PDB file of N, CA and C in Angstrom:
ATOM      1  N   TYR A 595     -15.594   6.203  -5.309  1.00 93.00           N
ATOM      2  CA  TYR A 595     -15.347   6.844  -6.585  1.00 93.00           C
ATOM      3  C   TYR A 595     -14.675   5.840  -7.543  1.00 93.00           C
ATOM      4  N   LYS A 596     -15.124   5.854  -8.807  1.00 94.00           N
ATOM      5  CA  LYS A 596     -14.580   4.957  -9.866  1.00 94.00           C
ATOM      6  C   LYS A 596     -14.114   5.783 -10.974  1.00 94.00           C
ATOM      7  N   TRP A 597     -12.831   5.542 -11.381  1.00 92.00           N
ATOM      8  CA  TRP A 597     -12.259   6.225 -12.551  1.00 92.00           C
ATOM      9  C   TRP A 597     -12.609   5.457 -13.870  1.00 92.00           C
ATOM     10  N   ALA A 598     -12.391   6.077 -14.984  1.00 93.00           N
ATOM     11  CA  ALA A 598     -12.724   5.506 -16.263  1.00 93.00           C
ATOM     12  C   ALA A 598     -11.946   4.224 -16.493  1.00 93.00           C
ATOM     13  N   ASP A 599     -10.693   4.096 -15.971  1.00 93.00           N
ATOM     14  CA  ASP A 599      -9.913   2.944 -16.161  1.00 93.00           C
ATOM     15  C   ASP A 599     -10.227   1.785 -15.124  1.00 93.00           C
ATOM     16  N   SER A 600     -11.344   1.953 -14.448  1.00 93.00           N
ATOM     17  CA  SER A 600     -11.881   0.929 -13.446  1.00 93.00           C
ATOM     18  C   SER A 600     -11.103   0.978 -12.140  1.00 93.00           C
ATOM     19  N   MET A 601     -10.126   1.867 -11.902  1.00 94.00           N
ATOM     20  CA  MET A 601      -9.584   2.063 -10.606  1.00 94.00           C
ATOM     21  C   MET A 601     -10.660   2.622  -9.732  1.00 94.00           C
ATOM     22  N   ALA A 602     -10.691   2.176  -8.450  1.00 97.00           N
ATOM     23  CA  ALA A 602     -11.789   2.584  -7.590  1.00 97.00           C
ATOM     24  C   ALA A 602     -11.234   2.906  -6.161  1.00 97.00           C
ATOM     25  N   TYR A 603     -11.888   3.920  -5.539  1.00 97.00           N
ATOM     26  CA  TYR A 603     -11.549   4.351  -4.202  1.00 97.00           C
ATOM     27  C   TYR A 603     -12.758   4.518  -3.401  1.00 97.00           C
ATOM     28  N   SER A 604     -12.725   4.018  -2.105  1.00 97.00           N
ATOM     29  CA  SER A 604     -13.807   4.191  -1.146  1.00 97.00           C
ATOM     30  C   SER A 604     -13.182   4.663   0.095  1.00 97.00           C
ATOM     31  N   GLY A 605     -13.477   5.845   0.592  1.00 97.00           N
ATOM     32  CA  GLY A 605     -12.890   6.314   1.842  1.00 97.00           C
ATOM     33  C   GLY A 605     -13.090   7.830   2.026  1.00 97.00           C
ATOM     34  N   GLU A 606     -12.235   8.361   2.822  1.00 97.00           N
ATOM     35  CA  GLU A 606     -12.307   9.752   3.156  1.00 97.00           C
ATOM     36  C   GLU A 606     -11.650  10.668   2.155  1.00 97.00           C
ATOM     37  N   TRP A 607     -12.195  11.894   1.986  1.00 97.00           N
ATOM     38  CA  TRP A 607     -11.716  12.863   1.092  1.00 97.00           C
ATOM     39  C   TRP A 607     -11.516  14.243   1.829  1.00 97.00           C
ATOM     40  N   VAL A 608     -10.485  14.953   1.521  1.00 96.00           N
ATOM     41  CA  VAL A 608     -10.286  16.310   2.022  1.00 96.00           C
ATOM     42  C   VAL A 608      -9.890  17.167   0.837  1.00 96.00           C
ATOM     43  N   GLN A 609     -10.591  18.202   0.576  1.00 94.00           N
ATOM     44  CA  GLN A 609     -10.275  19.129  -0.533  1.00 94.00           C
ATOM     45  C   GLN A 609     -10.051  18.382  -1.821  1.00 94.00           C
ATOM     46  N   ASN A 610     -10.990  17.509  -2.208  1.00 93.00           N
ATOM     47  CA  ASN A 610     -10.961  16.727  -3.422  1.00 93.00           C
ATOM     48  C   ASN A 610      -9.817  15.802  -3.590  1.00 93.00           C
ATOM     49  N   ALA A 611      -9.135  15.357  -2.476  1.00 95.00           N
ATOM     50  CA  ALA A 611      -8.061  14.399  -2.513  1.00 95.00           C
ATOM     51  C   ALA A 611      -8.331  13.321  -1.475  1.00 95.00           C
ATOM     52  N   MET A 612      -7.895  12.126  -1.840  1.00 96.00           N
ATOM     53  CA  MET A 612      -8.014  11.023  -0.904  1.00 96.00           C
ATOM     54  C   MET A 612      -7.179  11.342   0.288  1.00 96.00           C
ATOM     55  N   ASP A 613      -7.819  11.337   1.470  1.00 97.00           N
ATOM     56  CA  ASP A 613      -7.133  11.780   2.708  1.00 97.00           C
ATOM     57  C   ASP A 613      -7.842  11.161   3.842  1.00 97.00           C
ATOM     58  N   GLY A 614      -7.051  10.424   4.691  1.00 97.00           N
ATOM     59  CA  GLY A 614      -7.636   9.633   5.820  1.00 97.00           C
ATOM     60  C   GLY A 614      -7.700   8.220   5.430  1.00 97.00           C
ATOM     61  N   TYR A 615      -8.503   7.424   6.075  1.00 98.00           N
ATOM     62  CA  TYR A 615      -8.583   6.044   5.749  1.00 98.00           C
ATOM     63  C   TYR A 615      -9.361   5.739   4.485  1.00 98.00           C
ATOM     64  N   GLY A 616      -8.888   4.759   3.702  1.00 98.00           N
ATOM     65  CA  GLY A 616      -9.572   4.360   2.512  1.00 98.00           C
ATOM     66  C   GLY A 616      -9.140   3.090   1.945  1.00 98.00           C
ATOM     67  N   GLU A 617      -9.858   2.627   0.906  1.00 98.00           N
ATOM     68  CA  GLU A 617      -9.530   1.450   0.191  1.00 98.00           C
ATOM     69  C   GLU A 617      -9.489   1.705  -1.278  1.00 98.00           C
ATOM     70  N   MET A 618      -8.423   1.238  -1.932  1.00 97.00           N
ATOM     71  CA  MET A 618      -8.183   1.477  -3.363  1.00 97.00           C
ATOM     72  C   MET A 618      -8.048   0.151  -4.063  1.00 97.00           C
ATOM     73  N   SER A 619      -8.625   0.006  -5.235  1.00 97.00           N
ATOM     74  CA  SER A 619      -8.389  -1.166  -6.063  1.00 97.00           C
ATOM     75  C   SER A 619      -8.071  -0.791  -7.462  1.00 97.00           C
ATOM     76  N   TRP A 620      -7.225  -1.632  -8.093  1.00 96.00           N
ATOM     77  CA  TRP A 620      -6.766  -1.394  -9.461  1.00 96.00           C
ATOM     78  C   TRP A 620      -7.283  -2.485 -10.392  1.00 96.00           C
ATOM     79  N   PRO A 621      -7.480  -2.258 -11.672  1.00 96.00           N
ATOM     80  CA  PRO A 621      -7.979  -3.176 -12.655  1.00 96.00           C
ATOM     81  C   PRO A 621      -7.129  -4.441 -12.670  1.00 96.00           C
ATOM     82  N   ASP A 622      -5.868  -4.419 -12.354  1.00 96.00           N
ATOM     83  CA  ASP A 622      -5.004  -5.622 -12.385  1.00 96.00           C
ATOM     84  C   ASP A 622      -5.188  -6.495 -11.129  1.00 96.00           C
ATOM     85  N   GLY A 623      -6.055  -6.117 -10.189  1.00 96.00           N
ATOM     86  CA  GLY A 623      -6.333  -6.943  -9.041  1.00 96.00           C
ATOM     87  C   GLY A 623      -5.575  -6.508  -7.778  1.00 96.00           C
ATOM     88  N   ARG A 624      -4.745  -5.487  -7.808  1.00 97.00           N
ATOM     89  CA  ARG A 624      -4.061  -5.003  -6.573  1.00 97.00           C
ATOM     90  C   ARG A 624      -5.164  -4.267  -5.734  1.00 97.00           C
ATOM     91  N   THR A 625      -4.928  -4.366  -4.402  1.00 98.00           N
ATOM     92  CA  THR A 625      -5.749  -3.560  -3.489  1.00 98.00           C
ATOM     93  C   THR A 625      -4.824  -2.960  -2.401  1.00 98.00           C
ATOM     94  N   TYR A 626      -5.292  -1.836  -1.940  1.00 98.00           N
ATOM     95  CA  TYR A 626      -4.612  -1.138  -0.850  1.00 98.00           C
ATOM     96  C   TYR A 626      -5.669  -0.692   0.179  1.00 98.00           C
ATOM     97  N   HIS A 627      -5.476  -1.044   1.434  1.00 98.00           N
ATOM     98  CA  HIS A 627      -6.285  -0.653   2.583  1.00 98.00           C
ATOM     99  C   HIS A 627      -5.457   0.058   3.546  1.00 98.00           C
ATOM    100  N   GLY A 628      -5.823   1.317   3.836  1.00 98.00           N
ATOM    101  CA  GLY A 628      -4.940   2.002   4.847  1.00 98.00           C
ATOM    102  C   GLY A 628      -5.132   3.499   4.757  1.00 98.00           C
ATOM    103  N   TYR A 629      -4.190   4.211   5.093  1.00 98.00           N
ATOM    104  CA  TYR A 629      -4.201   5.666   5.186  1.00 98.00           C
ATOM    105  C   TYR A 629      -3.667   6.414   3.976  1.00 98.00           C
ATOM    106  N   PHE A 630      -4.284   7.504   3.645  1.00 97.00           N
ATOM    107  CA  PHE A 630      -3.894   8.385   2.529  1.00 97.00           C
ATOM    108  C   PHE A 630      -3.649   9.715   3.008  1.00 97.00           C
ATOM    109  N   SER A 631      -2.789  10.520   2.319  1.00 97.00           N
ATOM    110  CA  SER A 631      -2.608  11.906   2.569  1.00 97.00           C
ATOM    111  C   SER A 631      -2.356  12.523   1.212  1.00 97.00           C
ATOM    112  N   ARG A 632      -3.163  13.599   0.883  1.00 95.00           N
ATOM    113  CA  ARG A 632      -3.046  14.289  -0.349  1.00 95.00           C
ATOM    114  C   ARG A 632      -3.057  13.412  -1.556  1.00 95.00           C
ATOM    115  N   GLY A 633      -3.866  12.360  -1.523  1.00 94.00           N
ATOM    116  CA  GLY A 633      -4.070  11.432  -2.648  1.00 94.00           C
ATOM    117  C   GLY A 633      -3.075  10.287  -2.804  1.00 94.00           C
ATOM    118  N   GLN A 634      -2.166  10.106  -1.794  1.00 96.00           N
ATOM    119  CA  GLN A 634      -1.164   9.037  -1.853  1.00 96.00           C
ATOM    120  C   GLN A 634      -1.233   8.245  -0.583  1.00 96.00           C
ATOM    121  N   SER A 635      -0.882   6.974  -0.726  1.00 97.00           N
ATOM    122  CA  SER A 635      -0.794   6.147   0.536  1.00 97.00           C
ATOM    123  C   SER A 635       0.276   6.765   1.470  1.00 97.00           C
ATOM    124  N   GLU A 636      -0.063   6.843   2.739  1.00 97.00           N
ATOM    125  CA  GLU A 636       0.805   7.524   3.712  1.00 97.00           C
ATOM    126  C   GLU A 636       0.461   6.961   5.099  1.00 97.00           C
ATOM    127  N   GLY A 637       1.442   6.553   5.831  1.00 97.00           N
ATOM    128  CA  GLY A 637       1.262   5.994   7.139  1.00 97.00           C
ATOM    129  C   GLY A 637       1.120   4.491   7.098  1.00 97.00           C
ATOM    130  N   GLU A 638       0.257   3.907   7.847  1.00 98.00           N
ATOM    131  CA  GLU A 638       0.018   2.478   7.892  1.00 98.00           C
ATOM    132  C   GLU A 638      -0.916   2.052   6.803  1.00 98.00           C
ATOM    133  N   GLY A 639      -0.595   0.936   6.133  1.00 98.00           N
ATOM    134  CA  GLY A 639      -1.462   0.348   5.097  1.00 98.00           C
ATOM    135  C   GLY A 639      -1.039  -0.970   4.646  1.00 98.00           C
ATOM    136  N   THR A 640      -1.948  -1.615   3.914  1.00 98.00           N
ATOM    137  CA  THR A 640      -1.654  -3.014   3.378  1.00 98.00           C
ATOM    138  C   THR A 640      -1.905  -3.054   1.914  1.00 98.00           C
ATOM    139  N   MET A 641      -0.907  -3.403   1.123  1.00 97.00           N
ATOM    140  CA  MET A 641      -1.057  -3.639  -0.342  1.00 97.00           C
ATOM    141  C   MET A 641      -1.087  -5.144  -0.552  1.00 97.00           C
ATOM    142  N   THR A 642      -2.094  -5.629  -1.328  1.00 97.00           N
ATOM    143  CA  THR A 642      -2.190  -6.998  -1.676  1.00 97.00           C
ATOM    144  C   THR A 642      -2.111  -7.141  -3.217  1.00 97.00           C
ATOM    145  N   TRP A 643      -1.241  -7.944  -3.708  1.00 95.00           N
ATOM    146  CA  TRP A 643      -1.133  -8.237  -5.150  1.00 95.00           C
ATOM    147  C   TRP A 643      -1.969  -9.427  -5.601  1.00 95.00           C
ATOM    148  N   PRO A 644      -2.297  -9.527  -6.831  1.00 95.00           N
ATOM    149  CA  PRO A 644      -3.172 -10.594  -7.350  1.00 95.00           C
ATOM    150  C   PRO A 644      -2.632 -11.986  -7.042  1.00 95.00           C
ATOM    151  N   ASP A 645      -1.255 -12.147  -6.913  1.00 92.00           N
ATOM    152  CA  ASP A 645      -0.693 -13.427  -6.648  1.00 92.00           C
ATOM    153  C   ASP A 645      -0.747 -13.773  -5.166  1.00 92.00           C
ATOM    154  N   GLY A 646      -1.323 -12.939  -4.314  1.00 89.00           N
ATOM    155  CA  GLY A 646      -1.422 -13.242  -2.885  1.00 89.00           C
ATOM    156  C   GLY A 646      -0.339 -12.605  -2.028  1.00 89.00           C
ATOM    157  N   ARG A 647       0.681 -12.014  -2.613  1.00 92.00           N
ATOM    158  CA  ARG A 647       1.691 -11.351  -1.797  1.00 92.00           C
ATOM    159  C   ARG A 647       1.080 -10.173  -1.101  1.00 92.00           C
ATOM    160  N   GLN A 648       1.604  -9.819   0.051  1.00 95.00           N
ATOM    161  CA  GLN A 648       1.080  -8.640   0.803  1.00 95.00           C
ATOM    162  C   GLN A 648       2.278  -7.909   1.488  1.00 95.00           C
ATOM    163  N   TYR A 649       2.136  -6.622   1.529  1.00 95.00           N
ATOM    164  CA  TYR A 649       3.042  -5.774   2.368  1.00 95.00           C
ATOM    165  C   TYR A 649       2.154  -5.100   3.327  1.00 95.00           C
ATOM    166  N   LYS A 650       2.394  -5.268   4.597  1.00 97.00           N
ATOM    167  CA  LYS A 650       1.648  -4.631   5.684  1.00 97.00           C
ATOM    168  C   LYS A 650       2.697  -3.799   6.419  1.00 97.00           C
ATOM    169  N   GLY A 651       2.562  -2.445   6.370  1.00 97.00           N
ATOM    170  CA  GLY A 651       3.491  -1.573   7.005  1.00 97.00           C
ATOM    171  C   GLY A 651       3.369  -0.163   6.676  1.00 97.00           C
ATOM    172  N   GLN A 652       4.523   0.538   6.685  1.00 97.00           N
ATOM    173  CA  GLN A 652       4.556   1.990   6.580  1.00 97.00           C
ATOM    174  C   GLN A 652       4.720   2.438   5.110  1.00 97.00           C
ATOM    175  N   TRP A 653       4.059   3.509   4.825  1.00 98.00           N
ATOM    176  CA  TRP A 653       4.098   4.132   3.466  1.00 98.00           C
ATOM    177  C   TRP A 653       4.355   5.625   3.609  1.00 98.00           C
ATOM    178  N   ARG A 654       5.043   6.148   2.579  1.00 97.00           N
ATOM    179  CA  ARG A 654       5.254   7.598   2.442  1.00 97.00           C
ATOM    180  C   ARG A 654       5.210   8.023   1.080  1.00 97.00           C
ATOM    181  N   ALA A 655       4.387   9.006   0.718  1.00 97.00           N
ATOM    182  CA  ALA A 655       4.253   9.548  -0.623  1.00 97.00           C
ATOM    183  C   ALA A 655       3.980   8.434  -1.675  1.00 97.00           C
ATOM    184  N   GLY A 656       3.120   7.439  -1.292  1.00 96.00           N
ATOM    185  CA  GLY A 656       2.692   6.442  -2.172  1.00 96.00           C
ATOM    186  C   GLY A 656       3.657   5.267  -2.335  1.00 96.00           C
ATOM    187  N   LYS A 657       4.740   5.257  -1.526  1.00 97.00           N
ATOM    188  CA  LYS A 657       5.778   4.145  -1.698  1.00 97.00           C
ATOM    189  C   LYS A 657       6.018   3.500  -0.315  1.00 97.00           C
ATOM    190  N   GLN A 658       6.467   2.226  -0.345  1.00 96.00           N
ATOM    191  CA  GLN A 658       6.791   1.543   0.878  1.00 96.00           C
ATOM    192  C   GLN A 658       8.005   2.298   1.492  1.00 96.00           C
ATOM    193  N   HIS A 659       7.857   2.675   2.773  1.00 97.00           N
ATOM    194  CA  HIS A 659       8.891   3.476   3.421  1.00 97.00           C
ATOM    195  C   HIS A 659       8.820   3.242   4.913  1.00 97.00           C
ATOM    196  N   GLY A 660       9.834   2.685   5.463  1.00 96.00           N
ATOM    197  CA  GLY A 660       9.938   2.320   6.870  1.00 96.00           C
ATOM    198  C   GLY A 660       9.948   0.808   7.031  1.00 96.00           C
ATOM    199  N   VAL A 661       9.256   0.361   8.082  1.00 96.00           N
ATOM    200  CA  VAL A 661       9.284  -1.059   8.425  1.00 96.00           C
ATOM    201  C   VAL A 661       7.922  -1.689   8.128  1.00 96.00           C
ATOM    202  N   GLY A 662       7.974  -2.879   7.609  1.00 96.00           N
ATOM    203  CA  GLY A 662       6.706  -3.594   7.315  1.00 96.00           C
ATOM    204  C   GLY A 662       6.985  -5.103   7.270  1.00 96.00           C
ATOM    205  N   ILE A 663       5.882  -5.831   7.021  1.00 94.00           N
ATOM    206  CA  ILE A 663       5.914  -7.295   6.910  1.00 94.00           C
ATOM    207  C   ILE A 663       5.568  -7.665   5.502  1.00 94.00           C
ATOM    208  N   MET A 664       6.457  -8.389   4.841  1.00 92.00           N
ATOM    209  CA  MET A 664       6.140  -8.988   3.492  1.00 92.00           C
ATOM    210  C   MET A 664       5.623 -10.449   3.755  1.00 92.00           C
ATOM    211  N   ILE A 665       4.513 -10.734   3.099  1.00 92.00           N
ATOM    212  CA  ILE A 665       3.913 -12.056   3.214  1.00 92.00           C
ATOM    213  C   ILE A 665       3.749 -12.663   1.857  1.00 92.00           C
ATOM    214  N   ASP A 666       4.239 -13.850   1.731  1.00 88.00           N
ATOM    215  CA  ASP A 666       4.078 -14.597   0.471  1.00 88.00           C
ATOM    216  C   ASP A 666       3.408 -15.889   0.726  1.00 88.00           C
ATOM    217  N   ASP A 667       2.106 -16.010   0.482  1.00 78.00           N
ATOM    218  CA  ASP A 667       1.326 -17.168   0.813  1.00 78.00           C
ATOM    219  C   ASP A 667       1.765 -18.378  -0.032  1.00 78.00           C
ATOM    220  N   GLU A 668       2.250 -18.224  -1.259  1.00 75.00           N
ATOM    221  CA  GLU A 668       2.616 -19.350  -2.068  1.00 75.00           C
ATOM    222  C   GLU A 668       3.748 -20.160  -1.430  1.00 75.00           C
ATOM    223  N   VAL A 669       4.754 -19.484  -0.889  1.00 72.00           N
ATOM    224  CA  VAL A 669       5.836 -20.266  -0.289  1.00 72.00           C
ATOM    225  C   VAL A 669       5.768 -20.193   1.251  1.00 72.00           C
ATOM    226  N   LYS A 670       4.638 -19.713   1.754  1.00 73.00           N
ATOM    227  CA  LYS A 670       4.416 -19.701   3.232  1.00 73.00           C
ATOM    228  C   LYS A 670       5.545 -18.984   3.970  1.00 73.00           C
ATOM    229  N   LEU A 671       5.872 -17.803   3.469  1.00 81.00           N
ATOM    230  CA  LEU A 671       6.994 -17.036   4.050  1.00 81.00           C
ATOM    231  C   LEU A 671       6.468 -15.646   4.486  1.00 81.00           C
ATOM    232  N   SER A 672       6.973 -15.220   5.586  1.00 88.00           N
ATOM    233  CA  SER A 672       6.679 -13.918   6.188  1.00 88.00           C
ATOM    234  C   SER A 672       7.939 -13.316   6.694  1.00 88.00           C
ATOM    235  N   SER A 673       8.320 -12.093   6.354  1.00 91.00           N
ATOM    236  CA  SER A 673       9.520 -11.527   6.852  1.00 91.00           C
ATOM    237  C   SER A 673       9.376 -10.059   7.134  1.00 91.00           C
ATOM    238  N   ARG A 674      10.015  -9.579   8.194  1.00 93.00           N
ATOM    239  CA  ARG A 674      10.027  -8.165   8.573  1.00 93.00           C
ATOM    240  C   ARG A 674      11.043  -7.465   7.675  1.00 93.00           C
ATOM    241  N   THR A 675      10.680  -6.389   7.020  1.00 93.00           N
ATOM    242  CA  THR A 675      11.502  -5.740   6.030  1.00 93.00           C
ATOM    243  C   THR A 675      11.622  -4.256   6.307  1.00 93.00           C
ATOM    244  N   GLU A 676      12.702  -3.662   5.728  1.00 95.00           N
ATOM    245  CA  GLU A 676      12.893  -2.254   5.834  1.00 95.00           C
ATOM    246  C   GLU A 676      12.906  -1.635   4.406  1.00 95.00           C
ATOM    247  N   TRP A 677      12.264  -0.530   4.179  1.00 96.00           N
ATOM    248  CA  TRP A 677      12.172   0.135   2.872  1.00 96.00           C
ATOM    249  C   TRP A 677      12.556   1.575   3.042  1.00 96.00           C
ATOM    250  N   ASN A 678      13.080   2.160   1.905  1.00 97.00           N
ATOM    251  CA  ASN A 678      13.400   3.580   1.881  1.00 97.00           C
ATOM    252  C   ASN A 678      12.934   4.105   0.512  1.00 97.00           C
ATOM    253  N   ASN A 679      11.846   4.917   0.627  1.00 96.00           N
ATOM    254  CA  ASN A 679      11.264   5.586  -0.590  1.00 96.00           C
ATOM    255  C   ASN A 679      11.000   4.594  -1.689  1.00 96.00           C
ATOM    256  N   GLY A 680      10.393   3.460  -1.337  1.00 95.00           N
ATOM    257  CA  GLY A 680      10.024   2.422  -2.357  1.00 95.00           C
ATOM    258  C   GLY A 680      11.105   1.432  -2.718  1.00 95.00           C
ATOM    259  N   THR A 681      12.278   1.592  -2.157  1.00 95.00           N
ATOM    260  CA  THR A 681      13.418   0.678  -2.408  1.00 95.00           C
ATOM    261  C   THR A 681      13.660  -0.232  -1.188  1.00 95.00           C
ATOM    262  N   PHE A 682      13.728  -1.553  -1.514  1.00 93.00           N
ATOM    263  CA  PHE A 682      13.992  -2.519  -0.418  1.00 93.00           C
ATOM    264  C   PHE A 682      15.373  -2.278   0.171  1.00 93.00           C
ATOM    265  N   VAL A 683      15.513  -2.203   1.485  1.00 95.00           N
ATOM    266  CA  VAL A 683      16.752  -1.933   2.178  1.00 95.00           C
ATOM    267  C   VAL A 683      17.323  -3.260   2.622  1.00 95.00           C
ATOM    268  N   ARG A 684      16.541  -3.976   3.526  1.00 93.00           N
ATOM    269  CA  ARG A 684      17.030  -5.214   4.089  1.00 93.00           C
ATOM    270  C   ARG A 684      15.890  -5.966   4.790  1.00 93.00           C
ATOM    271  N   ASN A 685      16.181  -7.258   5.003  1.00 90.00           N
ATOM    272  CA  ASN A 685      15.377  -8.074   5.896  1.00 90.00           C
ATOM    273  C   ASN A 685      15.747  -7.812   7.278  1.00 90.00           C
ATOM    274  N   LEU A 686      14.794  -7.709   8.143  1.00 91.00           N
ATOM    275  CA  LEU A 686      15.006  -7.500   9.601  1.00 91.00           C
ATOM    276  C   LEU A 686      14.844  -8.777  10.419  1.00 91.00           C
ATOM    277  N   GLY A 687      14.488  -9.849   9.759  1.00 75.00           N
ATOM    278  CA  GLY A 687      14.363 -11.153  10.500  1.00 75.00           C
ATOM    279  C   GLY A 687      12.937 -11.569  10.617  1.00 75.00           C
TER     280      GLY A 687
END
């Protein structure tokens, strides 16, 4: 499905909402591959930003939540991180 603003989704739907595994892309170049529930990223998924940064990990209600890996290809850095409702909590090493 493609919205008028060029945001696009390919994946599973339940009752007219993104639900299950899917892939979302935004006009600014961001992409998300992973699980959705009721239209929001939920569970395991990977967000990639246009500059190459990635977050691979847990999501809840469309926000980073739980443990994941932040990857920054520019500086060749990867770190295990903890998030709470979209807010960075700490590096786990």
